[in-house]
Short mmCIF file of C-alpha atoms and ligand atoms in Angstrom, two decimals:
data_model
loop_
_atom_site.label_atom_id
_atom_site.label_comp_id
_atom_site.label_asym_id
_atom_site.label_seq_id
_atom_site.Cartn_x
_atom_site.Cartn_y
_atom_site.Cartn_z
CA MET A 72 127.10 -25.46 93.75
CA PHE A 73 130.86 -25.25 94.30
CA VAL A 74 130.55 -24.45 97.99
CA LYS A 75 128.18 -27.39 98.50
CA HIS A 76 130.45 -29.67 96.52
CA GLN A 77 133.38 -28.65 98.70
CA THR A 78 131.38 -29.40 101.86
CA ARG A 79 130.58 -32.90 100.68
CA MET A 80 134.16 -33.60 99.64
CA CYS A 81 135.49 -32.36 102.96
CA LEU A 82 133.06 -34.61 104.85
CA LEU A 83 134.00 -37.65 102.77
CA ARG A 84 137.68 -37.04 103.26
CA HIS A 85 137.25 -36.83 107.03
CA LEU A 86 135.27 -40.05 107.14
CA LEU A 87 137.36 -42.11 104.78
CA LEU A 88 140.48 -42.37 106.95
CA PRO A 89 138.78 -43.56 110.19
CA ILE A 90 136.69 -46.07 108.20
CA CYS A 91 139.79 -47.49 106.51
CA LEU A 92 141.65 -47.68 109.84
CA LEU A 93 138.71 -49.37 111.48
CA GLY A 94 138.39 -51.94 108.71
CA PHE A 95 142.09 -52.62 108.81
CA SER A 96 142.26 -53.08 112.60
CA PHE A 97 139.16 -55.30 112.62
CA PHE A 98 140.52 -57.60 109.95
CA SER A 99 143.94 -57.82 111.54
CA VAL A 100 142.43 -58.82 114.92
CA VAL A 101 140.29 -61.53 113.33
CA LEU A 102 143.19 -62.73 111.18
CA VAL A 103 145.59 -62.98 114.10
CA SER A 104 143.10 -64.76 116.31
CA ALA A 105 142.06 -67.20 113.58
CA THR A 106 145.63 -68.38 112.87
CA PRO A 107 146.12 -71.91 114.33
CA GLN A 108 148.54 -72.03 117.26
CA GLU A 109 151.65 -74.18 116.96
CA ILE A 110 153.35 -75.53 120.03
CA PRO A 111 156.63 -77.43 120.41
CA ILE A 112 156.28 -81.25 120.55
CA SER A 113 157.91 -81.57 123.97
CA GLN A 114 155.25 -79.39 125.58
CA ALA A 115 152.37 -80.62 123.50
CA SER A 116 152.58 -84.36 123.92
CA PRO A 117 154.56 -85.81 126.83
CA ARG A 118 153.21 -89.33 126.04
CA THR A 119 154.82 -89.55 122.62
CA GLY A 120 158.28 -90.73 123.68
CA GLY A 121 161.10 -91.34 121.13
CA ALA A 122 161.44 -95.09 122.04
CA GLN A 123 157.81 -95.94 121.37
CA SER A 124 157.62 -94.13 118.10
CA PRO A 125 159.72 -95.42 115.25
CA GLY A 126 158.45 -93.00 112.62
CA PRO A 127 159.08 -89.25 112.38
CA PRO A 128 157.76 -87.24 115.38
CA ILE A 129 154.48 -85.33 115.02
CA VAL A 130 155.56 -81.70 115.15
CA LYS A 131 152.17 -79.89 115.12
CA VAL A 132 149.46 -80.22 117.69
CA VAL A 133 146.57 -77.78 117.56
CA ILE A 134 144.60 -77.43 120.74
CA ARG A 135 141.11 -76.75 119.35
CA GLN A 136 139.46 -75.88 122.64
CA ASP A 137 142.03 -73.26 123.50
CA LEU A 138 141.78 -71.85 119.97
CA ASN A 139 138.00 -71.50 120.14
CA LYS A 140 138.31 -69.62 123.39
CA LYS A 141 140.84 -67.27 121.84
CA ILE A 142 138.65 -66.65 118.83
CA LEU A 143 135.76 -65.88 121.13
CA ILE A 144 137.83 -63.39 123.11
CA ALA A 145 139.11 -61.79 119.91
CA LEU A 146 135.60 -61.46 118.58
CA ILE A 147 134.36 -59.85 121.80
CA VAL A 148 137.31 -57.45 121.82
CA SER A 149 136.94 -56.54 118.16
CA SER A 150 133.18 -56.06 118.36
CA THR A 151 133.64 -53.83 121.42
CA LEU A 152 136.25 -51.93 119.44
CA LEU A 153 133.88 -51.72 116.49
CA CYS A 154 131.05 -50.36 118.67
CA PHE A 155 133.38 -47.83 120.19
CA THR A 156 134.68 -46.67 116.80
CA VAL A 157 131.17 -46.45 115.34
CA LEU A 158 130.14 -44.27 118.28
CA LEU A 159 133.23 -42.14 117.83
CA LEU A 160 132.48 -41.77 114.13
CA LEU A 161 128.91 -40.78 114.82
CA TYR A 162 130.13 -38.18 117.26
CA LEU A 163 132.66 -36.85 114.74
CA LEU A 164 130.02 -36.76 112.03
CA LEU A 165 127.66 -34.82 114.25
CA TRP A 166 130.37 -32.40 115.25
CA ARG A 167 131.46 -31.89 111.66
CA TYR A 168 127.88 -31.38 110.50
CA ARG A 169 127.29 -28.79 113.21
CA SER A 170 130.43 -26.81 112.49
CA MET A 171 129.67 -26.83 108.77
CA ASN A 172 126.17 -25.71 109.39
CA ASN A 173 127.61 -22.77 111.24
CA SER A 174 129.95 -21.68 108.51
CA PHE A 175 127.92 -22.54 105.42
CA ASN A 176 124.33 -22.40 106.51
CA GLY A 177 124.06 -20.63 109.79
CA ILE A 178 120.32 -20.04 109.29
CA LYS A 179 119.34 -23.04 111.42
CA GLY A 180 122.34 -23.28 113.70
CA LYS A 181 122.07 -22.55 117.40
CA SER A 182 125.67 -21.49 117.76
CA ASP A 183 125.20 -18.47 115.53
CA SER A 184 125.75 -16.01 118.32
CA VAL A 185 128.66 -13.70 117.62
CA LYS A 186 131.60 -14.17 119.94
CA THR A 187 133.61 -11.10 119.06
CA SER A 188 136.13 -11.71 121.82
CA SER A 189 137.27 -14.95 120.20
CA VAL A 190 137.72 -13.49 116.72
CA SER A 191 141.06 -14.34 115.20
CA THR A 192 143.02 -11.49 113.65
CA LYS A 193 144.17 -13.80 110.88
CA PRO A 194 142.21 -13.22 107.69
CA THR A 195 142.11 -16.87 106.71
CA VAL A 196 140.36 -19.27 109.00
CA HIS A 197 140.49 -22.39 106.92
CA LYS A 198 140.83 -23.11 103.26
CA VAL A 199 138.59 -24.91 100.86
CA GLU A 200 140.25 -26.43 97.86
CA SER A 201 139.18 -24.95 94.55
CA VAL A 202 137.84 -27.24 91.83
CA THR A 203 140.70 -26.32 89.58
CA LYS A 204 143.67 -24.82 91.34
CA GLY A 205 144.54 -22.93 94.46
CA THR A 206 142.37 -22.48 97.48
CA ILE A 207 139.57 -20.16 98.52
CA PRO A 208 139.82 -18.94 102.07
CA VAL A 209 136.64 -18.99 104.11
CA TYR A 210 136.45 -15.96 106.37
CA GLU A 211 134.75 -15.87 109.72
CA TYR A 212 131.87 -13.43 109.58
CA GLN A 213 132.97 -11.90 112.88
CA LEU A 214 136.36 -11.07 111.39
CA LEU A 215 134.74 -9.20 108.50
CA GLU A 216 132.40 -7.48 110.92
CA SER A 217 135.24 -6.18 113.06
CA GLY A 218 137.33 -5.26 109.97
CA THR A 219 134.54 -3.04 108.66
CA ASN A 220 133.71 -1.47 112.05
CA LYS A 221 130.49 -3.48 112.17
CA PHE A 222 129.74 -2.64 108.56
CA SER A 223 129.57 1.04 109.42
CA ASP A 224 128.54 3.76 106.97
CA GLY A 225 132.03 5.20 107.20
CA ASN A 226 133.40 2.08 105.50
CA VAL A 227 130.88 2.05 102.64
CA LEU A 228 132.53 2.27 99.22
CA SER A 229 129.36 1.88 97.22
CA ARG A 230 125.76 0.87 97.60
CA GLY A 231 124.73 -1.40 94.75
CA GLY A 232 121.54 -3.08 93.66
CA ARG A 233 122.45 -6.35 95.35
CA GLY A 234 124.22 -5.17 98.47
CA CYS A 235 126.80 -2.86 99.91
CA LEU A 236 130.52 -2.70 99.33
CA TYR A 237 132.82 -1.94 102.29
CA SER A 238 136.50 -1.32 102.77
CA ALA A 239 137.88 -3.53 105.51
CA CYS A 240 141.16 -3.75 107.36
CA LEU A 241 141.57 -7.34 108.49
CA ASP A 242 145.14 -7.49 109.69
CA GLY A 243 145.67 -3.91 110.87
CA LYS A 244 147.73 -3.09 107.75
CA SER A 245 146.29 -3.81 104.36
CA TYR A 246 142.79 -3.12 103.08
CA VAL A 247 140.43 -5.41 101.24
CA THR A 248 136.95 -4.92 99.83
CA VAL A 249 133.96 -6.77 101.26
CA LYS A 250 130.71 -7.11 99.33
CA LYS A 251 127.87 -7.86 101.74
CA LEU A 252 124.78 -9.43 100.22
CA ASP A 253 121.76 -9.57 102.47
CA GLY A 254 118.94 -11.99 101.87
CA GLY A 255 121.00 -15.10 101.16
CA GLY A 256 117.84 -17.19 101.42
CA GLU A 257 116.50 -15.57 98.26
CA THR A 258 117.33 -17.73 95.30
CA ASP A 259 118.39 -14.85 93.09
CA ILE A 260 120.96 -13.50 95.55
CA GLU A 261 122.12 -17.01 96.41
CA LYS A 262 122.56 -17.86 92.73
CA GLN A 263 124.58 -14.73 92.02
CA PHE A 264 126.69 -15.26 95.14
CA GLU A 265 127.50 -18.83 94.17
CA ASN A 266 128.09 -17.87 90.55
CA GLU A 267 130.51 -15.11 91.50
CA VAL A 268 132.44 -17.28 93.99
CA ASP A 269 132.47 -20.24 91.61
CA TRP A 270 133.85 -18.27 88.71
CA LEU A 271 136.36 -16.16 90.57
CA ALA A 272 137.68 -19.28 92.30
CA LYS A 273 138.48 -20.80 88.95
CA ILE A 274 139.56 -17.74 87.00
CA LYS A 275 142.94 -16.28 87.83
CA HIS A 276 144.27 -13.60 85.55
CA GLN A 277 146.05 -10.28 85.98
CA ASN A 278 143.11 -8.47 84.37
CA ILE A 279 140.39 -10.11 86.41
CA VAL A 280 139.73 -8.99 89.95
CA SER A 281 141.04 -11.43 92.58
CA LEU A 282 138.74 -13.21 94.95
CA LEU A 283 140.31 -13.36 98.40
CA GLY A 284 137.59 -15.38 100.10
CA PHE A 285 134.01 -15.56 101.19
CA SER A 286 131.82 -15.97 104.22
CA VAL A 287 128.35 -17.38 104.83
CA TYR A 288 126.56 -16.41 107.99
CA ARG A 289 122.82 -16.85 108.56
CA GLN A 290 121.21 -14.97 105.67
CA THR A 291 124.24 -12.85 104.94
CA ARG A 292 126.75 -13.67 102.24
CA CYS A 293 130.06 -11.82 101.97
CA ILE A 294 132.63 -11.87 99.20
CA VAL A 295 136.12 -10.54 99.86
CA TYR A 296 138.07 -9.03 96.95
CA GLU A 297 141.40 -7.34 96.50
CA MET A 298 141.15 -3.58 97.02
CA MET A 299 141.09 -1.59 93.79
CA GLN A 300 142.26 1.83 94.94
CA ASN A 301 141.19 3.82 91.89
CA GLY A 302 137.61 2.56 91.95
CA SER A 303 135.71 1.87 88.77
CA LEU A 304 136.22 3.21 85.27
CA GLU A 305 132.75 4.71 85.51
CA SER A 306 133.66 6.72 88.61
CA GLN A 307 136.89 7.91 86.91
CA LEU A 308 135.03 9.06 83.81
CA HIS A 309 131.90 10.46 85.40
CA GLY A 310 132.92 11.15 89.02
CA PRO A 311 134.25 14.45 90.34
CA SER A 312 137.39 14.34 88.13
CA GLN A 313 135.32 13.92 84.93
CA GLY A 314 138.04 11.87 83.25
CA ALA A 315 140.84 14.35 83.97
CA GLY A 316 142.88 11.58 85.69
CA LEU A 317 142.83 9.44 82.56
CA THR A 318 145.31 10.47 79.87
CA TRP A 319 145.06 9.09 76.32
CA GLN A 320 147.80 6.57 77.09
CA LEU A 321 146.09 5.42 80.28
CA ARG A 322 142.84 5.01 78.36
CA MET A 323 144.63 2.83 75.82
CA LYS A 324 146.17 0.80 78.62
CA ILE A 325 142.74 0.30 80.20
CA ALA A 326 141.30 -0.81 76.83
CA VAL A 327 144.14 -3.28 76.28
CA ASP A 328 143.83 -4.61 79.85
CA ILE A 329 140.09 -5.25 79.41
CA ALA A 330 140.68 -6.91 76.04
CA ARG A 331 143.37 -9.13 77.62
CA GLY A 332 140.97 -10.17 80.40
CA LEU A 333 138.24 -10.92 77.87
CA GLU A 334 140.59 -12.79 75.59
CA TYR A 335 141.49 -15.00 78.54
CA LEU A 336 137.81 -15.71 79.23
CA HIS A 337 136.90 -16.36 75.59
CA GLU A 338 140.01 -18.08 74.31
CA HIS A 339 141.89 -19.62 77.22
CA CYS A 340 139.15 -20.89 79.52
CA HIS A 341 137.77 -24.37 78.77
CA PRO A 342 134.90 -24.16 78.15
CA PRO A 343 134.97 -20.47 77.21
CA VAL A 344 133.34 -18.03 79.62
CA VAL A 345 131.04 -15.15 78.65
CA HIS A 346 130.88 -12.32 81.19
CA ARG A 347 127.49 -10.95 80.08
CA ASP A 348 127.60 -7.84 82.27
CA LEU A 349 130.59 -5.92 81.01
CA LYS A 350 130.24 -2.18 81.67
CA SER A 351 132.40 0.66 82.94
CA SER A 352 131.19 0.20 86.54
CA ASN A 353 132.48 -3.39 86.42
CA ILE A 354 135.94 -2.33 85.26
CA LEU A 355 138.06 -1.67 88.34
CA LEU A 356 141.38 0.16 88.52
CA ASP A 357 144.16 -0.56 90.99
CA SER A 358 146.68 1.95 92.33
CA ASP A 359 148.67 1.78 89.05
CA PHE A 360 145.57 2.00 86.87
CA ASN A 361 145.78 -1.64 85.88
CA ALA A 362 142.24 -2.48 84.78
CA LYS A 363 140.51 -5.65 85.98
CA ILE A 364 137.14 -7.09 85.07
CA SER A 365 134.84 -7.67 88.05
CA ASP A 366 131.31 -8.87 88.85
CA PHE A 367 130.86 -12.42 87.58
CA GLY A 368 127.33 -12.72 88.97
CA TYR A 369 125.91 -13.25 85.46
CA ALA A 370 128.84 -15.05 83.83
CA THR A 371 128.17 -18.30 82.04
CA VAL A 372 129.99 -20.86 79.94
CA LEU A 373 129.84 -20.85 76.18
CA MET A 374 128.78 -24.46 75.69
CA THR A 375 129.34 -24.73 71.96
CA GLN A 376 131.99 -23.09 69.91
CA ASN A 377 130.96 -22.13 66.44
CA LYS A 378 132.65 -24.63 64.17
CA ASN A 379 130.38 -23.88 61.20
CA LEU A 380 131.61 -20.65 59.71
CA ASN A 381 128.42 -20.12 57.70
CA ARG A 382 126.26 -19.99 60.78
CA PRO A 383 126.45 -17.31 63.43
CA SER A 384 127.20 -18.83 66.82
CA GLU A 385 123.98 -17.22 68.13
CA TYR A 386 121.96 -19.92 66.35
CA LEU A 387 123.80 -22.66 68.18
CA LEU A 388 122.82 -21.12 71.48
CA ASP A 389 119.18 -20.25 70.75
CA GLY A 390 120.13 -16.64 70.21
CA LYS A 391 120.95 -16.21 73.88
CA VAL A 392 124.59 -15.89 74.82
CA THR A 393 127.76 -15.68 72.80
CA ASP A 394 131.20 -14.19 73.22
CA LYS A 395 130.09 -11.51 70.74
CA ASN A 396 127.85 -10.05 73.46
CA ASP A 397 131.00 -9.22 75.40
CA VAL A 398 132.62 -7.81 72.25
CA TYR A 399 129.67 -5.42 71.86
CA SER A 400 130.00 -4.31 75.49
CA PHE A 401 133.72 -3.82 74.96
CA GLY A 402 132.94 -1.56 71.98
CA VAL A 403 130.65 0.53 74.18
CA ILE A 404 133.44 0.94 76.76
CA LEU A 405 135.87 1.93 73.99
CA LEU A 406 133.43 4.62 72.82
CA GLN A 407 133.12 5.85 76.40
CA LEU A 408 136.91 6.08 76.71
CA LEU A 409 137.06 8.14 73.51
CA LEU A 410 134.06 10.36 74.01
CA GLY A 411 133.79 10.54 77.80
CA LYS A 412 130.07 9.82 77.56
CA ARG A 413 127.93 7.51 79.68
CA SER A 414 126.76 4.29 78.03
CA VAL A 415 123.23 5.65 78.24
CA GLU A 416 122.72 9.38 78.62
CA LYS A 417 119.54 10.35 80.40
CA PRO A 418 118.48 13.75 79.12
CA SER A 419 115.07 15.17 79.99
CA THR A 420 113.58 13.55 76.87
CA GLU A 421 114.43 10.01 75.64
CA PRO A 422 117.41 8.10 77.05
CA GLU A 423 119.96 7.59 74.31
CA SER A 424 122.75 5.03 74.11
CA VAL A 425 126.25 6.16 73.27
CA VAL A 426 126.14 3.78 70.28
CA THR A 427 123.11 5.35 68.60
CA TRP A 428 124.52 8.79 69.37
CA ALA A 429 128.09 8.25 68.19
CA VAL A 430 128.04 5.73 65.31
CA PRO A 431 126.29 7.98 62.74
CA LYS A 432 128.69 10.81 63.63
CA LEU A 433 131.69 8.51 63.24
CA SER A 434 130.80 7.67 59.65
CA ASP A 435 132.76 10.82 58.85
CA ARG A 436 136.08 10.57 60.66
CA ALA A 437 136.58 14.33 60.41
CA ASN A 438 133.87 14.63 63.08
CA LEU A 439 135.83 12.68 65.62
CA PRO A 440 137.99 15.47 67.09
CA ASN A 441 134.82 17.53 67.65
CA ILE A 442 133.04 14.89 69.71
CA LEU A 443 136.11 13.68 71.60
CA ASP A 444 136.21 13.81 75.42
CA PRO A 445 137.44 17.36 76.20
CA ALA A 446 139.78 15.88 78.84
CA ILE A 447 141.98 14.31 76.10
CA LYS A 448 141.48 16.63 73.15
CA GLY A 449 144.65 17.22 71.14
CA THR A 450 146.77 14.84 73.23
CA MET A 451 147.16 11.97 70.78
CA ASP A 452 148.25 11.07 67.30
CA LEU A 453 145.12 11.46 65.10
CA LYS A 454 145.99 8.28 63.19
CA HIS A 455 145.74 6.33 66.44
CA LEU A 456 142.50 8.04 67.32
CA TYR A 457 140.88 7.03 64.01
CA GLN A 458 142.12 3.49 64.40
CA VAL A 459 140.61 3.09 67.87
CA ALA A 460 137.33 4.62 66.72
CA ALA A 461 137.21 2.16 63.79
CA VAL A 462 137.70 -0.78 66.16
CA ALA A 463 134.94 0.53 68.44
CA VAL A 464 132.50 0.85 65.51
CA LEU A 465 133.27 -2.71 64.38
CA CYS A 466 132.60 -4.06 67.88
CA VAL A 467 129.14 -2.47 68.20
CA GLN A 468 127.75 -3.68 64.88
CA PRO A 469 124.16 -4.89 65.25
CA GLU A 470 124.91 -8.23 63.58
CA PRO A 471 126.94 -10.24 66.10
CA SER A 472 128.68 -12.38 63.52
CA TYR A 473 130.17 -9.26 61.89
CA ARG A 474 131.81 -8.21 65.15
CA PRO A 475 135.48 -9.16 65.46
CA LEU A 476 136.80 -11.67 67.95
CA ILE A 477 138.24 -10.10 71.07
CA THR A 478 141.65 -11.54 70.22
CA ASP A 479 141.65 -9.57 66.92
CA VAL A 480 140.59 -6.44 68.79
CA LEU A 481 143.41 -6.92 71.28
CA HIS A 482 146.02 -7.32 68.59
CA SER A 483 144.89 -4.19 66.79
CA LEU A 484 145.14 -2.14 70.01
CA ILE A 485 148.51 -3.39 71.29
CA PRO A 486 150.54 -1.46 68.63
CA LEU A 487 148.91 1.77 69.85
CA LEU A 488 150.07 1.32 73.44
CA PRO A 489 153.59 2.38 74.52
CA LEU A 490 156.04 -0.41 75.31
CA GLU A 491 156.37 0.60 78.96
CA LEU A 492 152.61 0.25 79.43
CA GLY A 493 152.50 -3.28 78.03
CA GLY A 494 151.99 -2.46 74.34
CA SER A 495 154.39 -2.53 71.41
CA LEU A 496 154.51 1.16 70.49
CA ARG A 497 158.04 2.60 70.57
CA ILE A 498 158.02 6.31 71.23
CA LEU A 499 161.17 7.90 69.79
N1 ATP B 597 137.34 -4.55 94.69
C1 ATP B 597 136.91 -3.30 94.67
N2 ATP B 597 137.70 -2.31 95.10
C2 ATP B 597 137.27 -1.02 95.07
N3 ATP B 597 136.04 -0.64 94.65
C3 ATP B 597 135.21 -1.57 94.20
C4 ATP B 597 135.59 -2.96 94.20
N4 ATP B 597 134.55 -3.67 93.72
C5 ATP B 597 133.58 -2.78 93.42
N5 ATP B 597 133.96 -1.52 93.71
C6 ATP B 597 133.15 -0.30 93.56
O1 ATP B 597 131.81 -0.59 93.90
C7 ATP B 597 130.95 -0.35 92.78
C8 ATP B 597 129.84 -1.35 92.79
O2 ATP B 597 130.35 -2.61 92.54
P1 ATP B 597 129.46 -3.89 92.65
O3 ATP B 597 130.13 -5.01 91.95
O4 ATP B 597 129.10 -4.07 94.06
O5 ATP B 597 128.19 -3.45 91.84
P2 ATP B 597 126.76 -4.10 91.99
O6 ATP B 597 126.25 -3.94 93.36
O7 ATP B 597 126.91 -5.48 91.49
O8 ATP B 597 125.92 -3.27 91.00
P3 ATP B 597 125.66 -3.61 89.51
O9 ATP B 597 124.94 -4.89 89.48
O10 ATP B 597 124.85 -2.45 89.03
O11 ATP B 597 127.01 -3.69 88.82
C9 ATP B 597 131.89 -0.44 91.59
O12 ATP B 597 131.39 0.29 90.51
C10 ATP B 597 133.16 0.16 92.13
O13 ATP B 597 133.10 1.56 92.10
#
């Protein structure tokens, strides 16, 4: 999609200049040679003496034969030039096509062999202009390979359903994260790869993970992201620390950060974007616990905004995708932050979602302190706790049209977050 579009644009741009130059030079040669030659009267016609001619002297004499010869020479020269330029263009085209085949579709290319000795230590090899703003660096596969110690197990951060995630040091100093997707030929992987790169190239926001670049090599696709040192929200809540690293205030900051990222997608992108796969494992935390939304493999645009207030927006989209899907997922994350539970608990019997488990209990707010995550018990103002729980319950209502907009959610959470963490709460 975007990558292919960029390839075509790049090719066009490279061809346009030589073609224009060629056209210009050809026309100037023909124009110059076709201009009639003027010669002074004294040299042109010695027989036309002043005494014999009473009238005004003839000042222009065009020697047709000489002119024809010149035109012929000019034509030969320009057609030789034309042939030469066409050949040069063909060569350039072939060269360009080959080099692009190597970087974008190395499956067929002969020059796929890895030349590790010639790998540049610079992370960015060349840049492709984004559709909207900025540029997306294209990384050489070999650079990513050497930065991850040949994608060694020691560099694995996580093994996901669609590929492996590695930490990589590309410049000897700073670390980045590389997602390696094998099986690029498979349409599903290819689609998700292109979707993720497309979206992250266009979307730039402090609460959305930054795309640093990508690489395409044979059947392997790599996406390079900024490193998020504190991993995912899921690993913070359910990893070895069991939520102990997340205070009440940090949890509120994470909730506000996610809501800000979603508000940007729903309200400030044109057309609006729906993430569709929001969950705690897709919420990443940097070294300062700033939360960022990641994984845009399933994101899509919201084609029609609901202008008719009597009809739920679901109807306009055949009941498939709306921004309220993301609001529901946000509510689930909010419940997880409060209760420290997984979105779906898998006991020995039936798996149960945190929504079906918690919502009936939350109908009586007095229950809340008893089911709260033990890691934060007694650390917050109860009024704030009830307020956050009420927002969470609103977000996970079964009827999508009853769920609030993410912008309303955001503005009800901001007053609960201390000023120094980006909220408006003044602690005296
Ligand atoms: N930029 C990053 N920095 C640090 N860790 C990351 C980064 N991106 C992802 N991770 C970690 O890797 C895990 C898997 O992320 P990934 O996006 O690869 O999931 P996935 O393979 O798409 O799986 P799923 O589809 O189930 O979400 C995350 O939960 C997080 O712990």
